[in-house]
Structure formats: C-alpha cells, structure tokens
Coordinates of C-alpha atoms (C1' of nucleotides) in Angstrom, one line a residue:
Chain R
M1 CA 45.9 -22.8 -18.9
S2 CA 42.4 -21.6 -19.7
H3 CA 41.3 -23.3 -16.6
V4 CA 42.4 -20.5 -14.3
R5 CA 40.9 -18.0 -16.6
Y6 CA 37.8 -20.1 -16.6
L7 CA 37.5 -20.0 -12.8
C8 CA 38.2 -16.4 -12.7
L9 CA 35.4 -15.7 -15.1
M10 CA 32.8 -18.0 -13.4
A11 CA 33.5 -16.1 -10.2
V12 CA 33.1 -12.7 -11.7
D13 CA 29.9 -13.7 -13.6
R14 CA 28.4 -15.5 -10.5
E15 CA 28.9 -12.3 -8.5
H16 CA 27.3 -10.1 -11.3
V17 CA 24.4 -12.7 -11.7
L18 CA 23.8 -12.7 -8.0
R19 CA 23.8 -8.7 -7.9
S20 CA 21.3 -8.6 -10.7
A21 CA 19.2 -11.3 -9.3
A22 CA 19.1 -9.5 -6.0
A23 CA 18.2 -6.3 -7.5
L24 CA 15.5 -7.8 -9.6
L25 CA 14.0 -10.1 -6.8
T26 CA 14.0 -7.1 -4.5
R27 CA 11.6 -5.4 -6.7
K28 CA 9.7 -8.6 -7.8
S29 CA 10.2 -11.5 -5.5
T30 CA 8.2 -13.9 -7.9
A31 CA 10.4 -13.2 -10.9
T32 CA 11.0 -16.3 -12.9
M33 CA 14.4 -17.8 -13.7
D34 CA 14.1 -16.5 -17.3
E35 CA 13.4 -12.9 -15.9
V36 CA 16.4 -13.4 -13.7
A37 CA 18.5 -14.4 -16.6
K38 CA 17.5 -11.6 -18.6
A39 CA 18.1 -9.1 -15.9
A40 CA 21.7 -10.5 -15.6
G41 CA 22.1 -10.3 -19.4
I42 CA 22.6 -14.1 -19.8
S43 CA 20.5 -17.1 -21.2
R44 CA 18.5 -19.1 -18.9
A45 CA 20.7 -22.0 -19.8
T46 CA 23.7 -20.5 -18.4
L47 CA 21.9 -19.3 -15.3
H48 CA 20.9 -23.1 -14.8
R49 CA 24.6 -24.1 -15.4
Q50 CA 25.7 -21.7 -12.5
F51 CA 22.8 -22.4 -10.1
A52 CA 21.2 -25.8 -10.1
G53 CA 17.7 -24.3 -9.7
R54 CA 15.8 -21.5 -8.3
D55 CA 16.3 -23.0 -4.8
A56 CA 20.0 -22.9 -5.2
L57 CA 19.9 -19.4 -6.5
V58 CA 17.8 -18.3 -3.4
R59 CA 20.2 -20.0 -1.2
A60 CA 23.3 -18.4 -2.8
L61 CA 21.5 -15.0 -2.2
E62 CA 21.0 -16.0 1.3
S63 CA 24.8 -16.8 1.7
L64 CA 25.7 -13.6 0.1
G65 CA 23.3 -11.5 2.2
I66 CA 24.8 -13.2 5.4
A67 CA 28.2 -12.5 4.2
E68 CA 27.8 -9.0 3.5
C69 CA 26.0 -8.5 6.8
E70 CA 28.8 -10.1 8.6
A71 CA 31.2 -7.9 6.6
A72 CA 29.2 -4.8 7.5
L73 CA 29.3 -5.8 11.3
D74 CA 33.1 -6.2 11.1
A75 CA 33.4 -2.8 9.4
A76 CA 31.2 -1.2 11.9
R77 CA 33.3 -2.1 14.8
L78 CA 30.5 -2.6 17.2
D79 CA 32.7 -2.9 20.2
E80 CA 34.2 0.5 19.7
G81 CA 32.9 3.8 21.1
T82 CA 29.3 4.3 22.4
A83 CA 26.8 1.9 21.4
Q84 CA 24.8 4.7 19.8
E85 CA 27.8 5.3 17.4
A86 CA 28.2 1.8 16.7
V87 CA 24.5 1.4 15.6
S88 CA 25.0 4.5 13.3
R89 CA 28.0 2.9 11.7
L90 CA 26.2 -0.3 11.4
V91 CA 23.4 1.2 9.5
K92 CA 25.8 3.1 7.3
E93 CA 27.7 -0.3 6.5
L94 CA 24.6 -2.0 5.9
E95 CA 23.1 0.3 3.4
T96 CA 24.3 -1.4 0.3
A97 CA 23.0 -4.7 1.3
A98 CA 19.6 -3.1 2.2
G99 CA 17.8 -4.3 -1.0
L100 CA 19.2 -7.8 -0.6
L101 CA 18.1 -8.0 3.0
A102 CA 14.7 -6.7 2.2
F103 CA 14.2 -9.5 -0.3
L104 CA 15.7 -12.3 2.1
Y105 CA 13.5 -10.9 4.8
T106 CA 10.3 -11.7 3.1
E107 CA 11.5 -15.1 2.0
N108 CA 10.0 -16.8 5.2
Q109 CA 10.4 -20.2 3.4
L110 CA 14.0 -19.8 4.4
F111 CA 13.1 -20.0 8.0
E112 CA 10.6 -23.0 8.0
G113 CA 12.2 -26.3 8.6
D114 CA 15.3 -27.2 10.3
G115 CA 17.8 -26.6 7.5
Q116 CA 17.8 -23.0 8.1
N117 CA 21.0 -21.1 7.7
E118 CA 22.8 -20.7 11.1
G119 CA 24.4 -17.4 9.9
W120 CA 21.1 -15.6 10.7
A121 CA 21.4 -16.7 14.3
R122 CA 25.0 -15.5 14.4
L123 CA 23.9 -12.1 13.0
D124 CA 21.2 -11.8 15.4
A125 CA 23.3 -12.6 18.4
R126 CA 26.0 -10.0 17.3
I127 CA 23.4 -7.4 16.7
A128 CA 21.4 -8.2 20.0
A129 CA 24.7 -8.1 21.9
L130 CA 25.2 -4.6 20.5
F131 CA 21.8 -3.3 21.9
R132 CA 22.4 -5.2 25.1
R133 CA 25.7 -3.3 25.5
G134 CA 23.9 -0.1 25.0
Q135 CA 21.5 -1.1 27.7
D136 CA 24.3 -2.1 30.1
S137 CA 26.0 1.1 29.5
G138 CA 22.9 3.2 30.3
E139 CA 22.6 4.5 26.7
F140 CA 19.5 2.6 25.7
R141 CA 16.3 2.1 27.4
I142 CA 15.7 -1.4 28.9
D143 CA 11.9 -1.7 28.3
L144 CA 12.7 -2.7 24.6
T145 CA 14.3 -5.9 24.3
P146 CA 17.5 -6.6 22.2
A147 CA 15.5 -9.1 20.3
W148 CA 12.8 -6.5 19.3
L149 CA 15.5 -3.8 18.6
T150 CA 17.1 -6.3 16.2
E151 CA 14.0 -6.9 14.6
A152 CA 13.1 -3.4 14.2
L153 CA 16.5 -2.8 12.7
Y154 CA 15.8 -5.3 10.0
G155 CA 12.3 -4.1 9.4
L156 CA 13.3 -0.5 9.1
M157 CA 16.0 -1.4 6.8
A158 CA 13.6 -3.3 4.5
S159 CA 11.0 -0.4 4.7
A160 CA 13.5 2.2 3.8
A161 CA 14.9 0.0 1.0
W162 CA 11.3 -0.4 -0.6
A163 CA 10.4 3.2 0.1
V164 CA 13.5 4.2 -1.8
A165 CA 13.1 2.0 -4.6
E166 CA 9.4 3.1 -5.1
G167 CA 10.5 6.8 -5.0
R168 CA 8.6 7.6 -1.7
V169 CA 11.7 8.8 0.1
A170 CA 15.0 10.1 -1.0
A171 CA 17.9 7.7 -1.3
K172 CA 20.3 10.0 0.2
D173 CA 18.4 10.1 3.5
F174 CA 18.6 6.3 4.0
H175 CA 21.2 6.3 6.8
H176 CA 19.8 9.4 8.6
M177 CA 16.2 8.1 8.5
I178 CA 17.0 4.7 9.8
A179 CA 19.6 5.7 12.3
E180 CA 17.8 8.6 13.7
L181 CA 14.4 6.9 14.0
L182 CA 15.8 3.6 15.6
L183 CA 18.2 5.4 17.9
G184 CA 15.6 8.0 19.0
G185 CA 13.5 5.2 20.1
A186 CA 16.2 3.0 21.5
L187 CA 18.3 5.8 23.2
R188 CA 17.2 6.6 26.6
R189 CA 15.9 10.0 26.7
E190 CA 17.5 12.7 29.1
E191 CA 15.3 13.4 32.0
P192 CA 13.7 16.9 31.5
Chain U
M1 CA -37.6 -16.8 1.5
S2 CA -34.2 -18.7 1.6
H3 CA -33.0 -16.0 -0.7
V4 CA -32.2 -13.7 2.3
R5 CA -30.6 -16.5 4.3
Y6 CA -28.6 -17.5 1.4
L7 CA -27.1 -14.1 1.1
C8 CA -26.5 -14.0 4.8
L9 CA -24.6 -17.1 4.9
M10 CA -22.4 -16.1 1.9
A11 CA -21.5 -13.1 3.8
V12 CA -20.6 -14.8 6.8
D13 CA -18.6 -17.7 5.2
R14 CA -16.9 -15.1 2.9
E15 CA -15.6 -13.3 6.1
H16 CA -14.5 -16.3 7.7
V17 CA -12.7 -17.6 4.4
L18 CA -10.9 -14.3 4.3
R19 CA -9.8 -14.4 7.8
S20 CA -8.5 -17.8 7.6
A21 CA -6.7 -17.0 4.2
A22 CA -5.2 -13.9 5.9
A23 CA -3.9 -15.9 8.8
L24 CA -2.4 -18.6 6.6
L25 CA -1.0 -16.3 3.9
T26 CA 0.7 -14.2 6.6
R27 CA 2.6 -17.2 7.6
K28 CA 3.2 -18.6 4.2
S29 CA 2.6 -16.1 1.4
T30 CA 2.9 -18.7 -1.3
A31 CA 0.1 -21.0 0.0
T32 CA -1.9 -22.7 -2.8
M33 CA -5.6 -22.3 -3.1
D34 CA -5.9 -25.9 -1.9
E35 CA -4.1 -24.8 1.3
V36 CA -6.1 -21.8 1.7
A37 CA -9.4 -23.9 1.3
K38 CA -8.3 -26.5 3.8
A39 CA -7.1 -23.8 6.3
A40 CA -10.8 -22.3 5.9
G41 CA -12.3 -25.8 6.3
I42 CA -14.1 -25.9 2.9
S43 CA -13.4 -27.4 -0.5
R44 CA -11.4 -25.9 -3.3
A45 CA -14.5 -25.9 -5.3
T46 CA -16.4 -23.7 -2.8
L47 CA -13.4 -21.4 -2.6
H48 CA -13.5 -20.9 -6.3
R49 CA -17.1 -20.2 -6.1
Q50 CA -16.6 -17.4 -3.7
F51 CA -13.6 -15.9 -5.3
A52 CA -13.0 -16.2 -9.0
G53 CA -9.5 -17.2 -8.5
R54 CA -6.3 -16.5 -6.6
D55 CA -6.0 -12.9 -7.8
A56 CA -9.5 -12.2 -6.7
L57 CA -8.8 -13.6 -3.3
V58 CA -5.7 -11.5 -2.8
R59 CA -7.6 -8.4 -4.0
A60 CA -10.5 -9.3 -1.6
L61 CA -7.8 -9.4 1.2
E62 CA -6.5 -6.1 0.0
S63 CA -9.9 -4.5 0.4
L64 CA -10.5 -6.1 3.8
G65 CA -7.0 -4.7 4.9
I66 CA -7.8 -1.3 3.6
A67 CA -11.2 -1.4 5.3
E68 CA -9.9 -2.6 8.5
C69 CA -7.1 0.1 8.5
E70 CA -9.7 2.8 7.9
A71 CA -11.8 1.5 10.8
A72 CA -8.8 1.7 12.8
L73 CA -8.1 5.2 11.7
D74 CA -11.6 6.2 12.5
A75 CA -11.6 4.5 16.0
A76 CA -8.2 6.0 16.8
R77 CA -9.7 9.7 16.4
L78 CA -6.5 11.0 14.9
D79 CA -7.6 14.5 15.3
E80 CA -8.0 14.4 19.1
G81 CA -5.5 15.1 21.9
T82 CA -1.9 15.2 21.1
A83 CA -0.4 13.7 18.0
Q84 CA 1.6 11.5 20.3
E85 CA -1.6 10.1 22.0
A86 CA -3.2 9.7 18.6
V87 CA -0.2 7.6 17.3
S88 CA -0.4 5.4 20.3
R89 CA -4.0 4.9 19.9
L90 CA -3.7 4.2 16.2
V91 CA -1.2 1.4 17.0
K92 CA -3.5 -0.1 19.4
E93 CA -6.3 -0.1 16.9
L94 CA -4.2 -1.5 14.1
E95 CA -2.9 -4.6 16.1
T96 CA -5.6 -6.9 15.1
A97 CA -5.0 -6.1 11.5
A98 CA -1.2 -6.5 11.8
G99 CA -1.0 -9.7 10.4
L100 CA -3.0 -9.0 7.3
L101 CA -1.1 -5.8 6.8
A102 CA 2.2 -7.7 7.0
F103 CA 1.1 -10.0 4.2
L104 CA -0.2 -7.3 2.0
Y105 CA 3.0 -5.2 2.7
T106 CA 5.0 -7.8 0.9
E107 CA 2.5 -8.4 -2.1
N108 CA 4.4 -5.8 -4.0
Q109 CA 2.4 -7.0 -7.3
L110 CA -0.4 -5.0 -5.7
F111 CA 1.5 -1.9 -6.3
E112 CA 2.7 -2.4 -9.8
G113 CA 0.7 -1.2 -12.6
D114 CA -2.0 1.6 -12.8
G115 CA -4.9 -0.5 -11.2
Q116 CA -3.6 -0.2 -7.7
N117 CA -6.2 0.4 -5.1
E118 CA -6.4 4.1 -4.4
G119 CA -7.3 3.1 -0.7
W120 CA -3.8 2.9 0.1
A121 CA -3.2 6.5 -0.9
R122 CA -6.1 7.6 1.3
L123 CA -4.5 5.7 4.3
D124 CA -1.1 7.0 3.7
A125 CA -2.4 10.6 3.3
R126 CA -4.3 10.3 6.6
I127 CA -1.6 9.0 8.7
A128 CA 1.1 11.2 7.1
A129 CA -1.3 14.1 8.1
L130 CA -1.3 12.9 11.6
F131 CA 2.6 13.0 11.6
R132 CA 2.7 16.4 10.0
R133 CA 0.1 17.8 12.6
G134 CA 2.5 16.4 15.3
Q135 CA 5.4 18.4 13.7
D136 CA 3.3 21.5 13.3
S137 CA 2.5 21.3 16.9
G138 CA 6.1 20.9 17.8
E139 CA 5.7 17.4 19.3
F140 CA 7.6 15.5 16.4
R141 CA 11.0 16.3 15.0
I142 CA 10.8 17.8 11.5
D143 CA 13.8 16.1 10.1
L144 CA 12.0 13.0 9.6
T145 CA 9.5 13.2 6.8
P146 CA 5.8 12.3 7.3
A147 CA 6.2 10.1 4.5
W148 CA 9.0 8.1 6.1
L149 CA 7.3 8.0 9.5
T150 CA 4.4 6.4 7.6
E151 CA 6.5 3.9 6.0
A152 CA 8.4 3.2 9.3
L153 CA 5.0 2.5 11.1
Y154 CA 4.0 0.0 8.4
G155 CA 7.4 -1.6 8.6
L156 CA 7.3 -1.8 12.4
M157 CA 3.9 -3.3 12.3
A158 CA 4.9 -5.9 9.8
S159 CA 8.3 -6.7 11.8
A160 CA 6.5 -7.0 15.0
A161 CA 3.6 -9.3 13.4
W162 CA 6.3 -11.6 12.1
A163 CA 8.3 -11.6 15.2
V164 CA 5.4 -12.4 17.4
A165 CA 4.2 -15.1 14.9
E166 CA 7.7 -16.7 15.2
G167 CA 7.8 -16.4 18.9
R168 CA 10.9 -14.1 19.0
V169 CA 8.9 -11.6 21.0
A170 CA 5.8 -11.6 23.1
A171 CA 2.5 -10.9 21.6
K172 CA 1.4 -8.7 24.6
D173 CA 4.3 -6.3 24.1
F174 CA 3.0 -5.5 20.5
H175 CA 1.6 -2.1 21.1
H176 CA 4.3 -1.0 23.6
M177 CA 7.2 -2.1 21.3
I178 CA 5.8 -0.3 18.3
A179 CA 4.3 2.8 19.8
E180 CA 7.5 3.3 22.2
L181 CA 10.1 2.7 19.4
L182 CA 8.2 4.8 16.7
L183 CA 7.3 7.7 19.1
G184 CA 10.7 7.7 20.7
G185 CA 12.1 8.3 17.3
A186 CA 9.5 10.8 16.1
L187 CA 9.1 12.6 19.2
R188 CA 11.4 15.6 19.7
R189 CA 13.4 15.3 22.6
E190 CA 13.6 17.5 25.4
E191 CA 16.7 19.7 25.4
P192 CA 18.8 18.6 28.4
Chain G
dC1 C1' 44.2 -23.5 -38.5
dG2 C1' 41.9 -26.5 -35.3
dC3 C1' 40.7 -27.6 -30.6
dA4 C1' 38.2 -26.9 -26.3
dC5 C1' 34.8 -24.8 -23.9
dA6 C1' 31.4 -21.5 -22.5
dT7 C1' 27.5 -19.7 -24.2
dG8 C1' 22.8 -18.8 -26.5
dA9 C1' 18.9 -20.4 -28.5
dG10 C1' 15.4 -23.5 -28.6
dA11 C1' 13.1 -28.0 -27.9
dC12 C1' 11.1 -31.1 -24.8
dA13 C1' 9.3 -33.4 -20.7
dT14 C1' 7.8 -32.8 -16.1
dG15 C1' 5.2 -31.2 -12.2
dA16 C1' 2.5 -28.1 -9.9
dA17 C1' -1.2 -24.8 -9.4
dT18 C1' -4.9 -23.2 -11.6
dG19 C1' -9.7 -23.1 -13.4
dT20 C1' -13.7 -25.5 -14.9
dC21 C1' -16.4 -29.3 -15.0
dT22 C1' -19.8 -33.0 -13.2
dC23 C1' -22.2 -35.7 -9.9
dA24 C1' -23.5 -37.4 -5.3
dT25 C1' -24.6 -35.7 -0.9
dT26 C1' -26.1 -33.0 2.8
dG27 C1' -29.3 -29.7 5.0
dA28 C1' -32.6 -26.7 5.4
dA29 C1' -37.1 -24.7 4.2
dT30 C1' -41.7 -25.6 2.7
Chain D
dA1 C1' -41.6 -36.1 2.5
dT2 C1' -40.1 -33.3 -1.2
dT3 C1' -37.6 -29.7 -3.3
dC4 C1' -33.9 -26.6 -3.9
dA5 C1' -29.4 -24.9 -3.2
dA6 C1' -25.0 -25.2 -1.5
dT7 C1' -21.3 -28.0 -0.8
dG8 C1' -17.5 -31.8 -1.2
dA9 C1' -15.1 -34.9 -3.8
dG10 C1' -12.8 -35.7 -7.8
dA11 C1' -11.8 -35.9 -12.9
dC12 C1' -10.1 -33.0 -16.6
dA13 C1' -7.6 -29.7 -19.3
dT14 C1' -4.7 -25.7 -19.4
dT15 C1' -1.2 -22.8 -18.2
dC16 C1' 3.3 -21.9 -16.6
dA17 C1' 7.7 -22.2 -14.4
dT18 C1' 11.1 -25.4 -14.0
dG19 C1' 14.6 -28.7 -15.3
dT20 C1' 17.2 -31.3 -18.9
dC21 C1' 18.5 -31.7 -23.3
dT22 C1' 20.8 -30.9 -27.9
dC23 C1' 22.9 -28.2 -31.2
dA24 C1' 25.1 -24.3 -33.5
dT25 C1' 27.8 -20.2 -32.6
dG26 C1' 31.6 -17.6 -31.1
dT27 C1' 35.9 -17.0 -28.7
dG28 C1' 40.3 -17.8 -26.8
dC29 C1' 44.3 -20.6 -26.9
dG30 C1' 47.7 -23.6 -28.5

DNA sequence: CGCACATGAGACATGAATGTCTCATTGAAT
DNA sequence: ATTCAATGAGACATTCATGTCTCATGTGCG
C-alpha cells in the first residue's frame, strides 16, 4: 500500500514547504514561486502540485499561522493566574510563530474583501478578552483599549521578529523585550 | 519667463503626487503605477515623467519619509526637558508621517543591498540617543536596549496607523495610545 | 524485473505591469 | 491670436511571474 506512505510523505513535505516559505517570505515578502521552491529544496513544478498557486500558498500560510496562534493561546492557558502572567506565557508561546505572524501581518490583501478568514477574529477576541480580564481585575490600566493592546501585541511581535532577523537585537531577548515593554505599558503602575 | 513657473508647478505637483502615492500605498502596498496615477488625479504618462519608474517613486517616498522624520525630530526638541516629555513630543510630531512610515517599514527591499539610504541610520541614532539619555537620567529602565525601544517605536507607529486606517481604533487616540504604551514600558516604575 | 508514481527539468502560453512612444488637446504667457 | 510646454489618452513592445504542459529520471513496491 504505497497510498498510505504517499499521504504521509505529502503531509511531511507540505509542512516543510510551508515552513521554508514562511521563513523566506518573512525576509522577502515579494519572493517568487521559484524562489520559494528553491528555498524549500523542491522544484517549481512540485510546489505547484502541492499548492494550486501563489494565492493558495499564502492562504495555507494564513491557516498555518492561525493554527499556530490558536495552539499558542491554548498552551498559554489565558484563564489561569494573573492576566500579567498569562500575557507573559502567551508571548513565550507565540515566539516560534513570530516570523510567520510578521509576514501575514503585512499581507494586507488578506484582509480586504469579504472572504477574510474568520480565524483572525477569533484570535483577536481571545486576546482582547485576556486584556479585558486584566482590566477588570485591576491589573491593567483602562485608558488603553483591549483592541489597541491586541494590535500592539501583534505589532511588537512583528517588530521584534524583523529586528532579530536583521541582527539589530538579540534573539534570546525576544520574550523579555516584548513582554516587558507591553506589560510595562499595560500594567497599571503602583501609586507612588 | 515661464521657466520659473514651470519649476514651481513641477514641485507642487510632485509633492501632491507623493502624498497621494503615500496614502494609497499605505493601504495597498502592491498598487500599480496606474492606480497610483489615478489616485493622484494624473495620467500614467505624467507619473512616468515625474518619476522614472516605480523604483524611483518608492525611493522618492523613502526620501520624503526620512525628511519628514527628521523634521519631526527637530520639532520635538529631543534635548529639552525630560526624556519622557521628549518622547511624547516626538510621537506627536511623527503622527502625520505615520502612514508613510508604516508603508516604508514594510518595504524591506529598501534595506537589502548596500545602497540603502543612510538617512535611516541617522534617524535611528538620534532616536536611540534619546532613549539612552532617558536611561542615563534614570527615567527609563536599562534592561530594554535603546535599539529595541527605537524598533518598538516604529512598530507601534505602524500598528497604530494600520489600526486607525481599518477603523479598529480611533484616530484621535493615536498619540495617547503610542506614547502611553511605549513610555509605560520604557519608564522605570516607582518602587512601591 | 517491471510497474506505478512522485519528482525535476524545461518548454510554452498567458496575463499583468512596466517602460516608451506618438499625437491631439489644453492652458497659460506673450 | 500665436506659441510653447505640459498633459492625457492610447498604442506598443518588453519583461517577468505565473500557470500548465510534456517528458525523462529515479525510487519504492509487488
């Protein structure tokens, strides 16, 4: 039964291709299908056999990014402990997906039109709910809206991913930089 | 002497074209030259007469963005008062350039190769120097590097510009959102 | 060994964006 | 009114990424 093996190999390769594409497109968002194929170590023909076209590839990356984010949200256990700790865990869990997120964040074509993936709305809602929980518990200041804090989290993740990729900051500081800057702003300061 | 008037008109139109292009490309970074021309209310032929090609247009936008940033840095008087106040003034002065900055921030092709505009390095140095001044004076925490704070400022500006453009946050909160979040993170908290 | 199938290489057509060109028109200055 | 320059409209060739195709190769399996 080569059929089973066939499916297995396809799945593995598809995963590898998506990873390679994400890594390349994060650095050069205008990379051609040929460059994507070369980066994955396959031919352009095979790339087209796995993804109907560039659009399908980007959509698959979008689904992968959403899935990774949701997995990170689950792993971060946003409902446990203080909101501050939950945010810190979330940043930690999102670190591996930061590069992919940074790419998707700039693909604004994904968000025009009605066919936009509802996964983003789910993610936004869960993250915003976390910030709202922190506000309700008195941990976070209330003059910064959950929507803005969610946007800022995305933006800081993307900024850090690019800064690390270009060597302007150290990769090991990723979590500390984002969590400290974001929480320092979102956390209500003790009255002196 | 129509020659003088000729030069004057060219300058005015060029400015207008650049503004229109910046506004459009901020929303849709893949807009074609035809769309850019239509957005500026001119024909594609005239657009090509003013800018040799798409590359030249992007380069001109880059120069414009750098010039606006340097003007904002000058107007913010980064050496006066506390570093915190200077950062707040800087965010205020940069607000009008935020859309353009957001576009340039994602044009990572500008930063590959050796021919990258040295204006960015100058800007980075000036902004980083401001954060360093705040650290030296004890206003800002020292565990977040000036390089990262500079990156974070860019990232938050871009995030806020997009969020405002898409209606997720209110435009009037622009300065407050960025300055408060950034400073809250960069500012050393009072010991309880 | 022979079969099946995924792959790589490459040819080919298509479409889109670009860059260049000509020509008629407008508009302002003289 | 005449002249000059800029503009708009459009034709045109070119380039490039894309998408589809065929064919040869190799590799695993029966």
